[in-house]
Short mmCIF file of C-alpha atoms and ligand atoms in Angstrom, two decimals:
data_model
loop_
_atom_site.label_atom_id
_atom_site.label_comp_id
_atom_site.label_asym_id
_atom_site.label_seq_id
_atom_site.Cartn_x
_atom_site.Cartn_y
_atom_site.Cartn_z
CA ALA A 1 0.00 0.00 0.00
CA ARG A 2 1.10 3.55 -0.73
CA LYS A 3 0.18 5.23 2.57
CA SER A 4 1.95 8.26 1.16
CA ASP A 5 -0.94 10.60 1.73
CA GLU A 6 -0.97 11.23 5.47
CA ASN A 7 -3.51 13.91 4.77
CA GLY A 8 -6.23 11.69 3.34
CA ILE A 9 -9.31 10.45 5.18
CA VAL A 10 -12.06 8.08 4.02
CA VAL A 11 -15.60 8.76 5.24
CA ILE A 12 -18.09 5.91 4.84
CA GLY A 13 -21.80 6.75 5.06
CA LEU A 14 -23.14 10.17 4.10
CA GLY A 15 -26.04 10.52 6.51
CA ARG A 16 -26.49 13.75 8.50
CA PHE A 17 -23.39 12.98 10.55
CA GLY A 18 -21.13 11.66 7.78
CA CYS A 19 -21.77 14.44 5.27
CA ARG A 20 -21.02 17.13 7.86
CA LEU A 21 -17.90 15.31 8.91
CA ALA A 22 -16.72 14.96 5.30
CA GLY A 23 -17.44 18.65 4.59
CA ALA A 24 -15.61 19.84 7.70
CA LEU A 25 -12.56 17.66 6.94
CA THR A 26 -12.49 19.01 3.38
CA ARG A 27 -12.58 22.61 4.66
CA LEU A 28 -9.74 21.74 7.06
CA GLY A 29 -7.66 20.87 4.01
CA HIS A 30 -7.87 17.09 3.99
CA GLU A 31 -8.27 14.94 0.93
CA VAL A 32 -11.57 13.12 1.55
CA LEU A 33 -12.77 9.98 -0.18
CA ALA A 34 -16.48 9.63 0.61
CA ILE A 35 -18.35 6.37 0.09
CA ASP A 36 -22.08 5.66 0.26
CA ARG A 37 -24.13 2.82 -1.19
CA ASP A 38 -27.08 5.09 -1.94
CA PRO A 39 -26.77 6.64 -5.45
CA GLU A 40 -28.95 9.58 -4.41
CA LYS A 41 -26.58 10.48 -1.56
CA VAL A 42 -23.62 10.19 -3.92
CA GLN A 43 -25.32 12.44 -6.46
CA ARG A 44 -26.27 14.96 -3.79
CA TRP A 45 -22.75 15.37 -2.37
CA SER A 46 -20.70 14.99 -5.55
CA SER A 47 -20.53 18.73 -6.21
CA GLU A 48 -19.48 19.61 -2.64
CA LEU A 49 -16.93 16.89 -1.94
CA ASP A 50 -13.86 16.06 -4.03
CA ARG A 51 -14.38 12.34 -4.41
CA VAL A 52 -17.69 10.62 -3.75
CA VAL A 53 -18.23 7.06 -4.88
CA GLN A 54 -21.19 4.70 -4.77
CA ALA A 55 -20.28 1.35 -3.21
CA ASP A 56 -21.23 -1.16 -0.55
CA ALA A 57 -18.52 -0.68 2.07
CA THR A 58 -19.11 -4.08 3.68
CA GLU A 59 -17.29 -5.66 0.70
CA GLU A 60 -13.58 -5.90 1.38
CA GLY A 61 -12.73 -6.38 -2.32
CA VAL A 62 -14.68 -3.27 -3.27
CA LEU A 63 -12.85 -1.19 -0.66
CA ARG A 64 -9.55 -2.48 -1.97
CA GLN A 65 -10.53 -1.60 -5.56
CA LEU A 66 -11.42 1.93 -4.48
CA GLY A 67 -7.93 2.41 -3.09
CA VAL A 68 -9.00 2.58 0.55
CA THR A 69 -5.77 0.80 1.54
CA ASP A 70 -3.87 3.92 0.46
CA PHE A 71 -5.37 5.77 3.43
CA ARG A 72 -4.25 5.62 7.04
CA ARG A 73 -7.55 6.87 8.47
CA VAL A 74 -11.10 5.75 7.82
CA VAL A 75 -14.28 6.88 9.61
CA VAL A 76 -17.33 4.59 9.53
CA ALA A 77 -20.20 7.04 9.88
CA ILE A 78 -22.96 4.48 9.27
CA GLY A 79 -25.37 4.70 12.20
CA ALA A 80 -28.70 2.95 11.88
CA SER A 81 -27.55 -0.34 10.42
CA ILE A 82 -25.45 -2.09 13.05
CA GLU A 83 -24.84 -4.97 10.67
CA ALA A 84 -23.44 -2.69 7.94
CA SER A 85 -21.30 -0.77 10.43
CA VAL A 86 -19.82 -3.92 12.00
CA LEU A 87 -19.16 -5.61 8.64
CA THR A 88 -17.52 -2.45 7.31
CA VAL A 89 -15.21 -2.16 10.33
CA LEU A 90 -14.36 -5.84 9.96
CA ALA A 91 -13.49 -5.37 6.28
CA LEU A 92 -11.29 -2.36 7.13
CA ALA A 93 -9.52 -4.34 9.86
CA GLU A 94 -8.86 -7.17 7.39
CA LEU A 95 -7.34 -4.56 5.07
CA ASP A 96 -5.02 -3.47 7.92
CA ILE A 97 -6.18 0.16 8.00
CA PRO A 98 -4.15 1.66 10.88
CA GLN A 99 -6.74 4.10 12.26
CA ILE A 100 -10.37 2.99 12.15
CA TRP A 101 -12.91 5.37 13.67
CA ALA A 102 -16.46 4.11 14.02
CA ARG A 103 -19.77 5.52 15.14
CA ALA A 104 -21.80 3.56 17.72
CA ASN A 105 -25.43 3.79 18.79
CA SER A 106 -25.06 1.98 22.09
CA GLU A 107 -22.48 0.53 24.47
CA LYS A 108 -23.06 -2.95 23.07
CA HIS A 109 -22.61 -1.72 19.52
CA ALA A 110 -19.38 -0.02 20.66
CA LYS A 111 -18.15 -3.28 22.22
CA ILE A 112 -18.68 -5.16 18.98
CA LEU A 113 -16.97 -2.41 16.94
CA SER A 114 -13.93 -2.51 19.21
CA SER A 115 -13.77 -6.29 19.14
CA VAL A 116 -13.76 -6.41 15.33
CA GLY A 117 -11.02 -3.80 15.06
CA ALA A 118 -12.21 -0.20 15.59
CA ASN A 119 -9.48 1.91 17.22
CA HIS A 120 -11.76 4.80 18.17
CA VAL A 121 -15.49 4.62 18.87
CA ILE A 122 -17.61 7.76 18.85
CA PHE A 123 -21.16 8.46 20.08
CA PRO A 124 -22.27 11.60 18.22
CA GLU A 125 -25.71 11.95 19.80
CA ALA A 126 -24.43 11.35 23.34
CA GLU A 127 -21.55 13.78 22.86
CA ILE A 128 -23.78 16.51 21.46
CA GLY A 129 -26.33 16.01 24.26
CA GLU A 130 -23.60 16.51 26.83
CA ARG A 131 -22.19 19.56 25.03
CA VAL A 132 -25.56 21.22 24.72
CA ALA A 133 -26.21 20.65 28.42
CA HIS A 134 -22.97 22.49 29.25
CA LEU A 135 -23.81 25.23 26.77
CA ILE A 136 -27.25 25.79 28.33
CA VAL A 137 -25.86 25.84 31.85
CA SER A 138 -23.07 28.29 30.92
CA ARG A 139 -25.61 30.59 29.24
CA MET A 140 -27.81 30.43 32.34
CA LEU A 141 -24.85 31.70 34.41
CA ASP A 142 -24.21 34.46 31.82
CA PHE A 143 -27.70 35.89 32.26
CA MET A 144 -27.98 35.55 36.01
P1 ATP B 1 -27.41 10.05 10.32
O1 ATP B 1 -27.89 10.07 11.74
O2 ATP B 1 -25.95 10.42 10.18
O3 ATP B 1 -28.27 10.76 9.35
P2 ATP B 1 -28.61 7.53 9.96
O4 ATP B 1 -28.37 6.65 11.14
O5 ATP B 1 -29.89 8.23 9.83
O6 ATP B 1 -27.40 8.53 9.86
P3 ATP B 1 -27.78 5.38 8.39
O7 ATP B 1 -28.84 4.46 8.00
O8 ATP B 1 -26.88 5.03 9.48
O9 ATP B 1 -28.43 6.78 8.63
O10 ATP B 1 -26.93 5.66 7.11
C1 ATP B 1 -25.94 6.61 7.02
C2 ATP B 1 -25.46 6.52 5.59
O11 ATP B 1 -24.71 5.31 5.45
C3 ATP B 1 -26.59 6.46 4.57
O12 ATP B 1 -26.40 7.47 3.61
C4 ATP B 1 -26.46 5.06 3.99
O13 ATP B 1 -26.79 5.03 2.60
C5 ATP B 1 -25.01 4.72 4.21
N1 ATP B 1 -24.75 3.28 4.26
C6 ATP B 1 -25.45 2.35 4.96
N2 ATP B 1 -24.96 1.12 4.75
C7 ATP B 1 -23.91 1.27 3.89
C8 ATP B 1 -22.98 0.37 3.26
N3 ATP B 1 -23.03 -0.94 3.48
N4 ATP B 1 -22.04 0.89 2.43
C9 ATP B 1 -21.98 2.22 2.21
N5 ATP B 1 -22.81 3.10 2.76
C10 ATP B 1 -23.77 2.65 3.58
#
C-alpha cells in the first residue's frame, strides 16, 4: 500500500453525521474519499466533496478496488444499520487500515466495533447532548 498521503481520510456513510464530517474535513484541508451505497446520496454530495463514490462498504474487495488501503484513516459514519457498520469495520480491519474510527449507537454496539477492530469509537448523539447541556448551563450563568 502507498500510505503516502498522510492527509487523506475516508468517510463511509453520508447521513447527516457523515456528510457534515466529510465537509468539515475538506474545509480543514484534507483529501476526503467519501463512500455511500445510496446513489442519491452520492449524487447529492458529488458537487461539494472532491471524491464521492457509490459502493457497498461491507465488501472488502470493493474497498480495496477503491484504493481505501492507500489511506491511514477511515471513519465509519454508518449509524442505523449495526450490521453494515460492523461488517464495514471488519473489512477495514482485514485490510489493515491503521486508524479505524467508528460511530456507535449503544455501548453494546461499541463493544462489537472494538472487538472487530475499531481503534476509536464515537457516540455523536451522546456527545452533542452533553455539550448542549454544558452550553445551556453556561448561558444560564451568563444571564444571572
Ligand atoms: P445520520 O444520523 O448520520 O443521518 P442515519 O443513522 O440516519 O445517519 P444510516 O442508515 O446510518 O443513517 O446511514 C448513514 C449513511 O450510510 C446512509 O447514507 C447510507 O446510505 C449509508 N450506508 C449504509 N450502509 C452502507 C454500506 N453498506 N455501504 C456504504 N454506505 C452505507
